[in-house]
């Protein structure tokens, strides 16, 4: 158990819908990262937050957004969902941006 | 970011040492070598990292060549639970955890 909690574990939704994925980092970790893993793209970095502020951005679509709240949990919002958004979404956290990251067990999103 | 090259797959007998190679010939002086693994569809798990000296922890050992162009992750006594995809990642010192995952090596531990 990495100490990073993601909910829900599974999510099935229809195209065009919007969903929110939640991540609770390890106690004391200020940095949160979101990754997407699809069959054809592998593990891709999406975005990083540090203590509530966006720190780094990767290949995140404009339809996707994230935020980190004062209690340090983070949410990834995915809107106007397409079939191609079906993937595993992982959250990771670290004490700060420079130490090793610990990953949650992921949310499996299926868009039908 | 420096790129890494890993064999796509390897087999290892249970109880034997698993030696996973990684080539990072374009690594810069301030870049660390990190290893993560991912057991089927679970979240990636940090294993070990190093700069230029060999490193060992409770999970594995990391051997980095003197020229730092390649490294080997060693699992001393592989078990069936070590079957996973192993990722070798190069990351600059002080950089954020914007990790660039390649395709990794699928290690299959055989009984």
mmCIF file of C-alpha atoms in Angstrom:
data_model
loop_
_atom_site.group_PDB
_atom_site.id
_atom_site.type_symbol
_atom_site.label_atom_id
_atom_site.label_comp_id
_atom_site.label_asym_id
_atom_site.label_seq_id
_atom_site.Cartn_x
_atom_site.Cartn_y
_atom_site.Cartn_z
ATOM 1 C CA UNK A 1 0.000 0.000 0.000
ATOM 2 C CA UNK A 2 1.585 3.245 -1.213
ATOM 3 C CA UNK A 3 -0.601 5.472 0.967
ATOM 4 C CA UNK A 4 -2.062 7.242 -2.072
ATOM 5 C CA UNK A 5 -5.813 6.718 -2.371
ATOM 6 C CA UNK A 6 -7.766 7.067 -5.576
ATOM 7 C CA UNK A 7 -11.516 6.930 -6.022
ATOM 8 C CA UNK A 8 -13.420 5.509 -7.694
ATOM 9 C CA UNK A 9 -11.558 2.372 -8.740
ATOM 10 C CA UNK A 10 -13.749 1.867 -11.786
ATOM 11 C CA UNK A 11 -15.899 4.256 -13.741
ATOM 12 C CA UNK A 12 -18.057 3.601 -16.783
ATOM 13 C CA UNK A 13 -19.636 6.531 -18.553
ATOM 14 C CA UNK A 14 -20.962 7.560 -21.926
ATOM 15 C CA UNK A 15 -19.360 9.734 -24.560
ATOM 16 C CA UNK A 16 -19.911 13.429 -24.037
ATOM 17 C CA UNK A 17 -20.184 13.111 -20.274
ATOM 18 C CA UNK A 18 -18.028 14.642 -17.544
ATOM 19 C CA UNK A 19 -16.378 12.795 -14.668
ATOM 20 C CA UNK A 20 -14.247 13.683 -11.668
ATOM 21 C CA UNK A 21 -11.462 11.490 -10.362
ATOM 22 C CA UNK A 22 -10.248 11.998 -6.837
ATOM 23 C CA UNK A 23 -6.833 11.512 -5.263
ATOM 24 C CA UNK A 24 -5.733 11.698 -1.645
ATOM 25 C CA UNK A 25 -1.950 11.921 -1.383
ATOM 26 C CA UNK A 26 0.212 10.327 1.277
ATOM 27 C CA UNK A 27 0.182 12.175 4.567
ATOM 28 C CA UNK A 28 2.648 15.049 4.392
ATOM 29 C CA UNK A 29 3.115 14.978 0.629
ATOM 30 C CA UNK A 30 2.678 18.369 -0.994
ATOM 31 C CA UNK A 31 3.051 17.357 -4.628
ATOM 32 C CA UNK A 32 0.410 15.518 -6.600
ATOM 33 C CA UNK A 33 0.809 14.204 -10.135
ATOM 34 C CA UNK A 34 -1.658 12.781 -12.615
ATOM 35 C CA UNK A 35 -0.769 10.193 -15.248
ATOM 36 C CA UNK A 36 -2.787 8.524 -17.959
ATOM 37 C CA UNK A 37 -2.097 4.996 -19.164
ATOM 38 C CA UNK A 38 -3.780 3.817 -22.318
ATOM 39 C CA UNK A 39 -2.950 0.725 -24.339
ATOM 40 C CA UNK A 40 -1.480 2.631 -27.262
ATOM 41 C CA UNK A 41 0.232 5.503 -25.413
ATOM 42 C CA UNK A 42 1.717 3.912 -22.330
ATOM 43 C CA UNK A 43 2.152 5.979 -19.169
ATOM 44 C CA UNK A 44 1.861 9.687 -19.921
ATOM 45 C CA UNK A 45 2.385 12.543 -17.481
ATOM 46 C CA UNK A 46 -0.578 14.914 -17.417
ATOM 47 C CA UNK A 47 -0.083 17.552 -14.732
ATOM 48 C CA UNK A 48 1.535 18.325 -11.370
ATOM 49 C CA UNK A 49 0.326 20.409 -8.453
ATOM 50 C CA UNK A 50 2.434 21.533 -5.536
ATOM 51 C CA UNK A 51 0.711 22.856 -2.428
ATOM 52 C CA UNK A 52 -2.294 24.004 -4.393
ATOM 53 C CA UNK A 53 -0.530 25.511 -7.373
ATOM 54 C CA UNK A 54 0.061 24.077 -10.807
ATOM 55 C CA UNK A 55 3.747 23.252 -11.246
ATOM 56 C CA UNK A 56 4.151 21.334 -14.470
ATOM 57 C CA UNK A 57 2.025 20.388 -17.399
ATOM 58 C CA UNK A 58 2.371 17.492 -19.765
ATOM 59 C CA UNK A 59 0.181 16.130 -22.517
ATOM 60 C CA UNK A 60 -3.069 17.164 -20.919
ATOM 61 C CA UNK A 61 -5.988 17.878 -23.206
ATOM 62 C CA UNK A 62 -7.918 21.135 -22.913
ATOM 63 C CA UNK A 63 -11.002 19.075 -22.034
ATOM 64 C CA UNK A 64 -9.183 17.927 -18.920
ATOM 65 C CA UNK A 65 -8.482 20.048 -15.859
ATOM 66 C CA UNK A 66 -7.205 19.464 -12.372
ATOM 67 C CA UNK A 67 -6.940 21.209 -9.061
ATOM 68 C CA UNK A 68 -5.434 20.661 -5.648
ATOM 69 C CA UNK A 69 -7.421 21.727 -2.620
ATOM 70 C CA UNK A 70 -6.205 23.236 0.690
ATOM 71 C CA UNK A 71 -6.333 19.804 2.336
ATOM 72 C CA UNK A 72 -3.978 18.679 -0.499
ATOM 73 C CA UNK A 73 -6.330 16.231 -2.137
ATOM 74 C CA UNK A 74 -6.615 16.599 -5.879
ATOM 75 C CA UNK A 75 -9.295 16.124 -8.483
ATOM 76 C CA UNK A 76 -8.934 15.476 -12.186
ATOM 77 C CA UNK A 77 -11.929 16.595 -14.230
ATOM 78 C CA UNK A 78 -12.491 15.056 -17.622
ATOM 79 C CA UNK A 79 -15.206 16.532 -19.822
ATOM 80 C CA UNK A 80 -16.743 15.925 -23.250
ATOM 81 C CA UNK A 81 -15.477 12.388 -22.946
ATOM 82 C CA UNK A 82 -14.517 10.430 -26.021
ATOM 83 C CA UNK A 83 -13.970 6.731 -26.527
ATOM 84 C CA UNK A 84 -10.242 7.373 -26.692
ATOM 85 C CA UNK A 85 -10.226 8.721 -23.158
ATOM 86 C CA UNK A 86 -10.744 5.210 -21.865
ATOM 87 C CA UNK A 87 -7.636 4.496 -19.828
ATOM 88 C CA UNK A 88 -6.162 3.981 -16.404
ATOM 89 C CA UNK A 89 -5.621 7.254 -14.586
ATOM 90 C CA UNK A 90 -2.994 7.255 -11.871
ATOM 91 C CA UNK A 91 -2.303 9.765 -9.201
ATOM 92 C CA UNK A 92 1.079 9.969 -7.506
ATOM 93 C CA UNK A 93 2.416 12.052 -4.675
ATOM 94 C CA UNK A 94 5.762 13.022 -3.224
ATOM 95 C CA UNK A 95 6.986 15.058 -0.297
ATOM 96 C CA UNK A 96 8.005 17.737 -2.725
ATOM 97 C CA UNK A 97 8.772 17.736 -6.387
ATOM 98 C CA UNK A 98 12.218 16.292 -6.199
ATOM 99 C CA UNK A 99 11.852 13.061 -4.286
ATOM 100 C CA UNK A 100 10.525 9.740 -5.477
ATOM 101 C CA UNK A 101 6.846 9.552 -6.311
ATOM 102 C CA UNK A 102 4.390 7.036 -4.881
ATOM 103 C CA UNK A 103 1.495 5.967 -7.053
ATOM 104 C CA UNK A 104 -2.075 5.087 -6.228
ATOM 105 C CA UNK A 105 -3.851 2.042 -7.612
ATOM 106 C CA UNK A 106 -5.533 4.028 -10.325
ATOM 107 C CA UNK A 107 -9.013 4.672 -11.663
ATOM 108 C CA UNK A 108 -10.043 2.626 -14.665
ATOM 109 C CA UNK A 109 -12.226 4.810 -16.871
ATOM 110 C CA UNK A 110 -14.286 3.207 -19.592
ATOM 111 C CA UNK A 111 -16.118 5.469 -22.025
ATOM 112 C CA UNK A 112 -18.850 3.726 -23.983
ATOM 113 C CA UNK B 1 15.230 14.319 -21.507
ATOM 114 C CA UNK B 2 17.762 11.547 -22.005
ATOM 115 C CA UNK B 3 16.307 8.431 -23.505
ATOM 116 C CA UNK B 4 16.642 4.912 -22.177
ATOM 117 C CA UNK B 5 16.680 1.604 -24.006
ATOM 118 C CA UNK B 6 15.540 -1.607 -22.395
ATOM 119 C CA UNK B 7 14.912 -5.094 -23.758
ATOM 120 C CA UNK B 8 11.171 -5.650 -24.216
ATOM 121 C CA UNK B 9 11.086 -8.861 -22.220
ATOM 122 C CA UNK B 10 13.156 -11.211 -20.073
ATOM 123 C CA UNK B 11 12.623 -14.475 -18.268
ATOM 124 C CA UNK B 12 14.054 -15.487 -14.928
ATOM 125 C CA UNK B 13 13.761 -18.645 -12.853
ATOM 126 C CA UNK B 14 12.231 -18.282 -9.435
ATOM 127 C CA UNK B 15 14.886 -17.955 -6.731
ATOM 128 C CA UNK B 16 17.553 -16.819 -9.163
ATOM 129 C CA UNK B 17 18.870 -13.293 -9.588
ATOM 130 C CA UNK B 18 17.168 -11.176 -12.206
ATOM 131 C CA UNK B 19 19.463 -8.727 -13.974
ATOM 132 C CA UNK B 20 17.644 -6.063 -15.945
ATOM 133 C CA UNK B 21 19.803 -3.883 -18.210
ATOM 134 C CA UNK B 22 19.200 -0.304 -19.259
ATOM 135 C CA UNK B 23 21.087 1.784 -21.743
ATOM 136 C CA UNK B 24 21.175 5.551 -21.245
ATOM 137 C CA UNK B 25 24.102 6.571 -23.387
ATOM 138 C CA UNK B 26 23.063 10.245 -23.615
ATOM 139 C CA UNK B 27 22.721 10.763 -19.876
ATOM 140 C CA UNK B 28 23.965 14.097 -18.531
ATOM 141 C CA UNK B 29 26.106 14.603 -15.482
ATOM 142 C CA UNK B 30 23.268 15.865 -13.313
ATOM 143 C CA UNK B 31 20.776 13.149 -14.240
ATOM 144 C CA UNK B 32 19.774 10.319 -11.952
ATOM 145 C CA UNK B 33 18.759 6.819 -12.999
ATOM 146 C CA UNK B 34 15.433 5.750 -11.484
ATOM 147 C CA UNK B 35 13.750 2.372 -11.583
ATOM 148 C CA UNK B 36 10.032 1.779 -11.174
ATOM 149 C CA UNK B 37 7.994 -1.329 -11.776
ATOM 150 C CA UNK B 38 4.359 -1.938 -12.571
ATOM 151 C CA UNK B 39 2.676 -5.171 -11.641
ATOM 152 C CA UNK B 40 -0.197 -5.850 -13.995
ATOM 153 C CA UNK B 41 -2.405 -2.715 -14.130
ATOM 154 C CA UNK B 42 -1.410 -1.635 -10.630
ATOM 155 C CA UNK B 43 0.188 1.732 -9.938
ATOM 156 C CA UNK B 44 3.915 1.982 -10.671
ATOM 157 C CA UNK B 45 6.103 1.268 -7.670
ATOM 158 C CA UNK B 46 9.365 3.052 -6.935
ATOM 159 C CA UNK B 47 12.298 0.660 -6.588
ATOM 160 C CA UNK B 48 15.590 2.510 -6.405
ATOM 161 C CA UNK B 49 17.607 5.356 -7.869
ATOM 162 C CA UNK B 50 21.244 6.370 -8.197
ATOM 163 C CA UNK B 51 23.578 8.952 -9.656
ATOM 164 C CA UNK B 52 26.931 7.264 -10.141
ATOM 165 C CA UNK B 53 27.576 4.989 -7.175
ATOM 166 C CA UNK B 54 26.038 1.575 -6.839
ATOM 167 C CA UNK B 55 23.002 1.527 -4.612
ATOM 168 C CA UNK B 56 21.218 -1.172 -2.638
ATOM 169 C CA UNK B 57 17.990 -1.226 -0.693
ATOM 170 C CA UNK B 58 15.624 -3.880 0.584
ATOM 171 C CA UNK B 59 14.155 -4.427 -2.840
ATOM 172 C CA UNK B 60 17.067 -4.371 -5.254
ATOM 173 C CA UNK B 61 20.563 -3.293 -6.191
ATOM 174 C CA UNK B 62 21.462 -0.786 -8.863
ATOM 175 C CA UNK B 63 24.781 -1.047 -10.658
ATOM 176 C CA UNK B 64 25.784 1.960 -12.767
ATOM 177 C CA UNK B 65 28.763 1.696 -15.092
ATOM 178 C CA UNK B 66 31.668 4.041 -14.568
ATOM 179 C CA UNK B 67 30.848 6.020 -17.710
ATOM 180 C CA UNK B 68 27.199 6.100 -16.584
ATOM 181 C CA UNK B 69 25.986 5.088 -20.011
ATOM 182 C CA UNK B 70 24.256 1.990 -18.763
ATOM 183 C CA UNK B 71 22.944 0.411 -15.596
ATOM 184 C CA UNK B 72 21.625 -2.890 -14.307
ATOM 185 C CA UNK B 73 18.862 -3.466 -11.817
ATOM 186 C CA UNK B 74 19.389 -6.639 -9.827
ATOM 187 C CA UNK B 75 16.641 -8.472 -7.984
ATOM 188 C CA UNK B 76 18.745 -10.927 -5.946
ATOM 189 C CA UNK B 77 16.184 -13.686 -5.457
ATOM 190 C CA UNK B 78 13.305 -13.269 -7.847
ATOM 191 C CA UNK B 79 9.871 -14.518 -6.836
ATOM 192 C CA UNK B 80 6.701 -14.963 -8.856
ATOM 193 C CA UNK B 81 5.463 -11.686 -7.363
ATOM 194 C CA UNK B 82 8.323 -9.874 -9.092
ATOM 195 C CA UNK B 83 6.709 -10.504 -12.467
ATOM 196 C CA UNK B 84 6.100 -6.986 -13.735
ATOM 197 C CA UNK B 85 7.104 -4.345 -16.255
ATOM 198 C CA UNK B 86 10.289 -2.625 -15.107
ATOM 199 C CA UNK B 87 10.922 0.942 -16.184
ATOM 200 C CA UNK B 88 14.315 2.619 -16.267
ATOM 201 C CA UNK B 89 13.955 6.413 -16.211
ATOM 202 C CA UNK B 90 16.516 9.180 -16.369
ATOM 203 C CA UNK B 91 15.631 12.288 -14.472
ATOM 204 C CA UNK B 92 17.600 15.481 -13.850
ATOM 205 C CA UNK B 93 18.661 16.307 -10.311
ATOM 206 C CA UNK B 94 16.160 18.675 -8.767
ATOM 207 C CA UNK B 95 13.597 18.057 -11.463
ATOM 208 C CA UNK B 96 9.987 17.439 -10.747
ATOM 209 C CA UNK B 97 8.440 13.979 -10.937
ATOM 210 C CA UNK B 98 7.398 14.557 -14.526
ATOM 211 C CA UNK B 99 8.561 11.054 -15.261
ATOM 212 C CA UNK B 100 8.978 9.953 -18.854
ATOM 213 C CA UNK B 101 8.067 6.284 -18.960
ATOM 214 C CA UNK B 102 9.280 4.247 -21.890
ATOM 215 C CA UNK B 103 8.023 0.801 -22.776
ATOM 216 C CA UNK B 104 10.056 -0.954 -20.088
ATOM 217 C CA UNK B 105 11.034 -4.597 -19.734
ATOM 218 C CA UNK B 106 8.450 -7.249 -18.978
ATOM 219 C CA UNK B 107 10.132 -9.596 -16.513
ATOM 220 C CA UNK B 108 8.464 -12.983 -16.311
ATOM 221 C CA UNK B 109 9.571 -15.030 -13.320
ATOM 222 C CA UNK B 110 9.061 -18.703 -14.055
ATOM 223 C CA UNK B 111 8.385 -21.328 -11.356
#
